[in-house]
Amino acid sequence: PSLPPSPPSPPLTNFQATASSAVPGLLLQASSLPTSSLPPGEETTQTLRVVCMEPFDSSSGGLEVTIEFTVVEEGGREGGVVRYTLPVALPVSVLHFVWGLKMSKSEFLSHWQEMTVPEVTDTFSIEGEGEEEGGREEGLVTLLTQSFHLELVQELCVKVEDVQTWTLAGSLETGSLSPQGKQLRVGALIRLEIGGEREGGRKGYRLTVRSVHPTCAMAIFKAVKQQLGG
């Protein structure tokens, strides 16, 4: 005998989505939801605009969208009406707001010498590299230039003996304005040196970030190191 058809799924009612941020340097603007009720199989869209007002620490948290809705369920509590709350984490990095700057070798070196202070630099190795370490730096460079839009300075991306150097330039685009009413942009220069064995036979990394703004240099340094897994 055939089974009886399943009862139709109930709609989601009183549907709400609220965006919040644990990062003080971000400004959120969320569009209104076009509907507060979702029948089975339907979808709705909310646009979330994120503006970086100042450099921020990517490891301090991110964005969260709290989704709430009501479902009338057979046998549910309170007469069959159940309220659900679902937090959805949205990772965000300061690198999402950094855009590439095209520079020649001479331009980069000139700015590099001018930005002697502040500088953030560290030498470290990464846990758990194993068989994947050979492609780690290639994957990172692809991520920084394609997903995060930093610009390589090709003439300064060289390998000398067993040390590979990657050189990148970018500008942190903020929503803050100068006293003259212009958008504030903060330049940043990045040098990543990879090579030489450290303890356990792992590769050594030396990451250096220079910027005219100390919090910008530190924020980008932490974000790049985080992408490396450090």
PDB file of N, CA and C in Angstrom, residues 159-218:
ATOM      1  N   LYS A 159      63.559  34.935  -5.580  1.00  0.00           N
ATOM      2  CA  LYS A 159      64.077  33.848  -4.752  1.00  0.00           C
ATOM      3  C   LYS A 159      65.583  33.881  -4.809  1.00  0.00           C
ATOM      4  N   VAL A 160      66.199  34.008  -3.640  1.00  0.00           N
ATOM      5  CA  VAL A 160      67.659  34.021  -3.518  1.00  0.00           C
ATOM      6  C   VAL A 160      68.050  32.836  -2.646  1.00  0.00           C
ATOM      7  N   GLU A 161      68.776  31.905  -3.263  1.00  0.00           N
ATOM      8  CA  GLU A 161      69.116  30.637  -2.603  1.00  0.00           C
ATOM      9  C   GLU A 161      67.825  29.942  -2.166  1.00  0.00           C
ATOM     10  N   ASP A 162      67.623  29.742  -0.860  1.00  0.00           N
ATOM     11  CA  ASP A 162      66.415  29.029  -0.437  1.00  0.00           C
ATOM     12  C   ASP A 162      65.377  29.951   0.179  1.00  0.00           C
ATOM     13  N   VAL A 163      65.502  31.261  -0.021  1.00  0.00           N
ATOM     14  CA  VAL A 163      64.563  32.225   0.563  1.00  0.00           C
ATOM     15  C   VAL A 163      63.747  32.884  -0.540  1.00  0.00           C
ATOM     16  N   GLN A 164      62.436  32.703  -0.494  1.00  0.00           N
ATOM     17  CA  GLN A 164      61.510  33.341  -1.440  1.00  0.00           C
ATOM     18  C   GLN A 164      60.926  34.589  -0.789  1.00  0.00           C
ATOM     19  N   THR A 165      60.979  35.701  -1.502  1.00  0.00           N
ATOM     20  CA  THR A 165      60.418  36.957  -0.996  1.00  0.00           C
ATOM     21  C   THR A 165      59.229  37.367  -1.859  1.00  0.00           C
ATOM     22  N   TRP A 166      58.102  37.644  -1.171  1.00  0.00           N
ATOM     23  CA  TRP A 166      56.911  38.174  -1.830  1.00  0.00           C
ATOM     24  C   TRP A 166      56.709  39.601  -1.336  1.00  0.00           C
ATOM     25  N   THR A 167      56.480  40.516  -2.261  1.00  0.00           N
ATOM     26  CA  THR A 167      56.346  41.929  -1.923  1.00  0.00           C
ATOM     27  C   THR A 167      55.017  42.445  -2.471  1.00  0.00           C
ATOM     28  N   LEU A 168      54.239  43.089  -1.596  1.00  0.00           N
ATOM     29  CA  LEU A 168      52.899  43.535  -1.981  1.00  0.00           C
ATOM     30  C   LEU A 168      52.649  44.954  -1.470  1.00  0.00           C
ATOM     31  N   ALA A 169      51.712  45.636  -2.137  1.00  0.00           N
ATOM     32  CA  ALA A 169      51.344  46.991  -1.742  1.00  0.00           C
ATOM     33  C   ALA A 169      49.839  47.144  -1.800  1.00  0.00           C
ATOM     34  N   GLY A 170      49.303  47.927  -0.863  1.00  0.00           N
ATOM     35  CA  GLY A 170      47.862  48.142  -0.848  1.00  0.00           C
ATOM     36  C   GLY A 170      47.506  49.401  -0.082  1.00  0.00           C
ATOM     37  N   SER A 171      46.224  49.724  -0.110  1.00  0.00           N
ATOM     38  CA  SER A 171      45.716  50.904   0.563  1.00  0.00           C
ATOM     39  C   SER A 171      44.442  50.533   1.310  1.00  0.00           C
ATOM     40  N   LEU A 172      44.415  50.806   2.612  1.00  0.00           N
ATOM     41  CA  LEU A 172      43.215  50.567   3.413  1.00  0.00           C
ATOM     42  C   LEU A 172      42.209  51.679   3.139  1.00  0.00           C
ATOM     43  N   GLU A 173      41.074  51.316   2.562  1.00  0.00           N
ATOM     44  CA  GLU A 173      40.032  52.291   2.226  1.00  0.00           C
ATOM     45  C   GLU A 173      39.044  52.383   3.389  1.00  0.00           C
ATOM     46  N   THR A 174      38.924  53.550   3.997  1.00  0.00           N
ATOM     47  CA  THR A 174      38.024  53.713   5.140  1.00  0.00           C
ATOM     48  C   THR A 174      36.859  54.628   4.770  1.00  0.00           C
ATOM     49  N   GLY A 175      35.842  54.600   5.611  1.00  0.00           N
ATOM     50  CA  GLY A 175      34.693  55.488   5.429  1.00  0.00           C
ATOM     51  C   GLY A 175      34.844  56.791   6.176  1.00  0.00           C
ATOM     52  N   SER A 176      35.979  56.963   6.850  1.00  0.00           N
ATOM     53  CA  SER A 176      36.228  58.204   7.587  1.00  0.00           C
ATOM     54  C   SER A 176      36.669  59.299   6.622  1.00  0.00           C
ATOM     55  N   LEU A 177      36.429  60.537   7.015  1.00  0.00           N
ATOM     56  CA  LEU A 177      36.758  61.672   6.165  1.00  0.00           C
ATOM     57  C   LEU A 177      37.798  62.561   6.832  1.00  0.00           C
ATOM     58  N   SER A 178      38.633  63.146   5.999  1.00  0.00           N
ATOM     59  CA  SER A 178      39.617  64.108   6.485  1.00  0.00           C
ATOM     60  C   SER A 178      38.929  65.441   6.792  1.00  0.00           C
ATOM     61  N   PRO A 179      39.617  66.371   7.467  1.00  0.00           N
ATOM     62  CA  PRO A 179      39.022  67.701   7.698  1.00  0.00           C
ATOM     63  C   PRO A 179      38.610  68.395   6.407  1.00  0.00           C
ATOM     64  N   GLN A 180      39.226  68.012   5.286  1.00  0.00           N
ATOM     65  CA  GLN A 180      38.874  68.591   3.987  1.00  0.00           C
ATOM     66  C   GLN A 180      37.720  67.846   3.322  1.00  0.00           C
ATOM     67  N   GLY A 181      37.193  66.834   3.996  1.00  0.00           N
ATOM     68  CA  GLY A 181      36.046  66.107   3.461  1.00  0.00           C
ATOM     69  C   GLY A 181      36.402  64.993   2.497  1.00  0.00           C
ATOM     70  N   LYS A 182      37.672  64.601   2.420  1.00  0.00           N
ATOM     71  CA  LYS A 182      38.094  63.536   1.515  1.00  0.00           C
ATOM     72  C   LYS A 182      38.162  62.202   2.258  1.00  0.00           C
ATOM     73  N   GLN A 183      37.894  61.118   1.525  1.00  0.00           N
ATOM     74  CA  GLN A 183      37.958  59.784   2.107  1.00  0.00           C
ATOM     75  C   GLN A 183      39.385  59.464   2.529  1.00  0.00           C
ATOM     76  N   LEU A 184      39.530  58.930   3.747  1.00  0.00           N
ATOM     77  CA  LEU A 184      40.855  58.607   4.255  1.00  0.00           C
ATOM     78  C   LEU A 184      41.306  57.250   3.729  1.00  0.00           C
ATOM     79  N   ARG A 185      42.490  57.224   3.134  1.00  0.00           N
ATOM     80  CA  ARG A 185      43.113  55.995   2.655  1.00  0.00           C
ATOM     81  C   ARG A 185      44.505  55.897   3.273  1.00  0.00           C
ATOM     82  N   VAL A 186      44.828  54.706   3.759  1.00  0.00           N
ATOM     83  CA  VAL A 186      46.112  54.504   4.433  1.00  0.00           C
ATOM     84  C   VAL A 186      46.906  53.457   3.671  1.00  0.00           C
ATOM     85  N   GLY A 187      48.072  53.846   3.159  1.00  0.00           N
ATOM     86  CA  GLY A 187      48.913  52.924   2.407  1.00  0.00           C
ATOM     87  C   GLY A 187      49.613  51.923   3.314  1.00  0.00           C
ATOM     88  N   ALA A 188      49.865  50.729   2.775  1.00  0.00           N
ATOM     89  CA  ALA A 188      50.566  49.696   3.532  1.00  0.00           C
ATOM     90  C   ALA A 188      51.464  48.905   2.591  1.00  0.00           C
ATOM     91  N   LEU A 189      52.665  48.593   3.040  1.00  0.00           N
ATOM     92  CA  LEU A 189      53.637  47.826   2.273  1.00  0.00           C
ATOM     93  C   LEU A 189      53.929  46.530   3.025  1.00  0.00           C
ATOM     94  N   ILE A 190      53.959  45.415   2.291  1.00  0.00           N
ATOM     95  CA  ILE A 190      54.088  44.095   2.915  1.00  0.00           C
ATOM     96  C   ILE A 190      55.251  43.348   2.272  1.00  0.00           C
ATOM     97  N   ARG A 191      56.068  42.739   3.111  1.00  0.00           N
ATOM     98  CA  ARG A 191      57.154  41.881   2.629  1.00  0.00           C
ATOM     99  C   ARG A 191      57.091  40.563   3.401  1.00  0.00           C
ATOM    100  N   LEU A 192      56.946  39.474   2.664  1.00  0.00           N
ATOM    101  CA  LEU A 192      56.886  38.145   3.259  1.00  0.00           C
ATOM    102  C   LEU A 192      58.063  37.329   2.737  1.00  0.00           C
ATOM    103  N   GLU A 193      58.950  36.923   3.655  1.00  0.00           N
ATOM    104  CA  GLU A 193      60.121  36.127   3.301  1.00  0.00           C
ATOM    105  C   GLU A 193      59.926  34.711   3.832  1.00  0.00           C
ATOM    106  N   ILE A 194      60.115  33.727   2.969  1.00  0.00           N
ATOM    107  CA  ILE A 194      59.846  32.335   3.315  1.00  0.00           C
ATOM    108  C   ILE A 194      61.067  31.496   2.961  1.00  0.00           C
ATOM    109  N   GLY A 195      61.539  30.712   3.902  1.00  0.00           N
ATOM    110  CA  GLY A 195      62.673  29.847   3.610  1.00  0.00           C
ATOM    111  C   GLY A 195      63.548  29.643   4.825  1.00  0.00           C
ATOM    112  N   GLY A 196      64.466  28.688   4.703  1.00  0.00           N
ATOM    113  CA  GLY A 196      65.331  28.370   5.834  1.00  0.00           C
ATOM    114  C   GLY A 196      64.605  27.479   6.818  1.00  0.00           C
ATOM    115  N   GLU A 197      65.236  26.457   7.278  1.00  0.00           N
ATOM    116  CA  GLU A 197      64.594  25.520   8.179  1.00  0.00           C
ATOM    117  C   GLU A 197      64.683  26.008   9.623  1.00  0.00           C
ATOM    118  N   ARG A 198      63.575  25.782  10.359  1.00  0.00           N
ATOM    119  CA  ARG A 198      63.532  26.076  11.778  1.00  0.00           C
ATOM    120  C   ARG A 198      63.357  24.766  12.520  1.00  0.00           C
ATOM    121  N   GLU A 199      63.008  24.831  13.792  1.00  0.00           N
ATOM    122  CA  GLU A 199      62.887  23.622  14.587  1.00  0.00           C
ATOM    123  C   GLU A 199      61.876  22.671  13.958  1.00  0.00           C
ATOM    124  N   GLY A 200      62.204  21.372  14.015  1.00  0.00           N
ATOM    125  CA  GLY A 200      61.301  20.375  13.455  1.00  0.00           C
ATOM    126  C   GLY A 200      61.362  20.292  11.943  1.00  0.00           C
ATOM    127  N   GLY A 201      62.321  20.965  11.302  1.00  0.00           N
ATOM    128  CA  GLY A 201      62.415  20.925   9.852  1.00  0.00           C
ATOM    129  C   GLY A 201      61.391  21.775   9.138  1.00  0.00           C
ATOM    130  N   ARG A 202      60.659  22.618   9.867  1.00  0.00           N
ATOM    131  CA  ARG A 202      59.640  23.456   9.241  1.00  0.00           C
ATOM    132  C   ARG A 202      60.254  24.722   8.647  1.00  0.00           C
ATOM    133  N   LYS A 203      59.560  25.298   7.691  1.00  0.00           N
ATOM    134  CA  LYS A 203      60.054  26.528   7.075  1.00  0.00           C
ATOM    135  C   LYS A 203      59.877  27.706   8.035  1.00  0.00           C
ATOM    136  N   GLY A 204      60.798  28.666   7.881  1.00  0.00           N
ATOM    137  CA  GLY A 204      60.688  29.889   8.648  1.00  0.00           C
ATOM    138  C   GLY A 204      60.013  30.979   7.821  1.00  0.00           C
ATOM    139  N   TYR A 205      59.252  31.837   8.491  1.00  0.00           N
ATOM    140  CA  TYR A 205      58.563  32.950   7.856  1.00  0.00           C
ATOM    141  C   TYR A 205      59.004  34.240   8.532  1.00  0.00           C
ATOM    142  N   ARG A 206      59.234  35.259   7.728  1.00  0.00           N
ATOM    143  CA  ARG A 206      59.473  36.603   8.270  1.00  0.00           C
ATOM    144  C   ARG A 206      58.500  37.543   7.573  1.00  0.00           C
ATOM    145  N   LEU A 207      57.584  38.106   8.344  1.00  0.00           N
ATOM    146  CA  LEU A 207      56.546  38.993   7.810  1.00  0.00           C
ATOM    147  C   LEU A 207      56.791  40.398   8.337  1.00  0.00           C
ATOM    148  N   THR A 208      56.842  41.359   7.413  1.00  0.00           N
ATOM    149  CA  THR A 208      57.052  42.754   7.786  1.00  0.00           C
ATOM    150  C   THR A 208      55.990  43.621   7.105  1.00  0.00           C
ATOM    151  N   VAL A 209      55.349  44.488   7.878  1.00  0.00           N
ATOM    152  CA  VAL A 209      54.352  45.421   7.340  1.00  0.00           C
ATOM    153  C   VAL A 209      54.722  46.827   7.779  1.00  0.00           C
ATOM    154  N   ARG A 210      54.741  47.733   6.826  1.00  0.00           N
ATOM    155  CA  ARG A 210      55.003  49.140   7.127  1.00  0.00           C
ATOM    156  C   ARG A 210      53.830  49.992   6.656  1.00  0.00           C
ATOM    157  N   SER A 211      53.525  51.005   7.460  1.00  0.00           N
ATOM    158  CA  SER A 211      52.434  51.929   7.130  1.00  0.00           C
ATOM    159  C   SER A 211      52.688  53.229   7.874  1.00  0.00           C
ATOM    160  N   VAL A 212      52.073  54.306   7.402  1.00  0.00           N
ATOM    161  CA  VAL A 212      52.210  55.579   8.103  1.00  0.00           C
ATOM    162  C   VAL A 212      51.355  55.600   9.365  1.00  0.00           C
ATOM    163  N   HIS A 213      50.443  54.647   9.501  1.00  0.00           N
ATOM    164  CA  HIS A 213      49.538  54.586  10.646  1.00  0.00           C
ATOM    165  C   HIS A 213      49.860  53.324  11.441  1.00  0.00           C
ATOM    166  N   PRO A 214      50.265  53.426  12.700  1.00  0.00           N
ATOM    167  CA  PRO A 214      50.686  52.231  13.455  1.00  0.00           C
ATOM    168  C   PRO A 214      49.588  51.186  13.615  1.00  0.00           C
ATOM    169  N   THR A 215      48.349  51.613  13.844  1.00  0.00           N
ATOM    170  CA  THR A 215      47.274  50.624  14.012  1.00  0.00           C
ATOM    171  C   THR A 215      46.963  49.933  12.694  1.00  0.00           C
ATOM    172  N   CYS A 216      47.177  50.615  11.583  1.00  0.00           N
ATOM    173  CA  CYS A 216      46.977  50.000  10.267  1.00  0.00           C
ATOM    174  C   CYS A 216      48.035  48.928  10.028  1.00  0.00           C
ATOM    175  N   ALA A 217      49.289  49.229  10.339  1.00  0.00           N
ATOM    176  CA  ALA A 217      50.351  48.253  10.166  1.00  0.00           C
ATOM    177  C   ALA A 217      50.090  47.009  11.008  1.00  0.00           C
ATOM    178  N   MET A 218      49.696  47.198  12.270  1.00  0.00           N
ATOM    179  CA  MET A 218      49.451  46.064  13.151  1.00  0.00           C
ATOM    180  C   MET A 218      48.239  45.250  12.701  1.00  0.00           C
TER     181      MET A 218
END
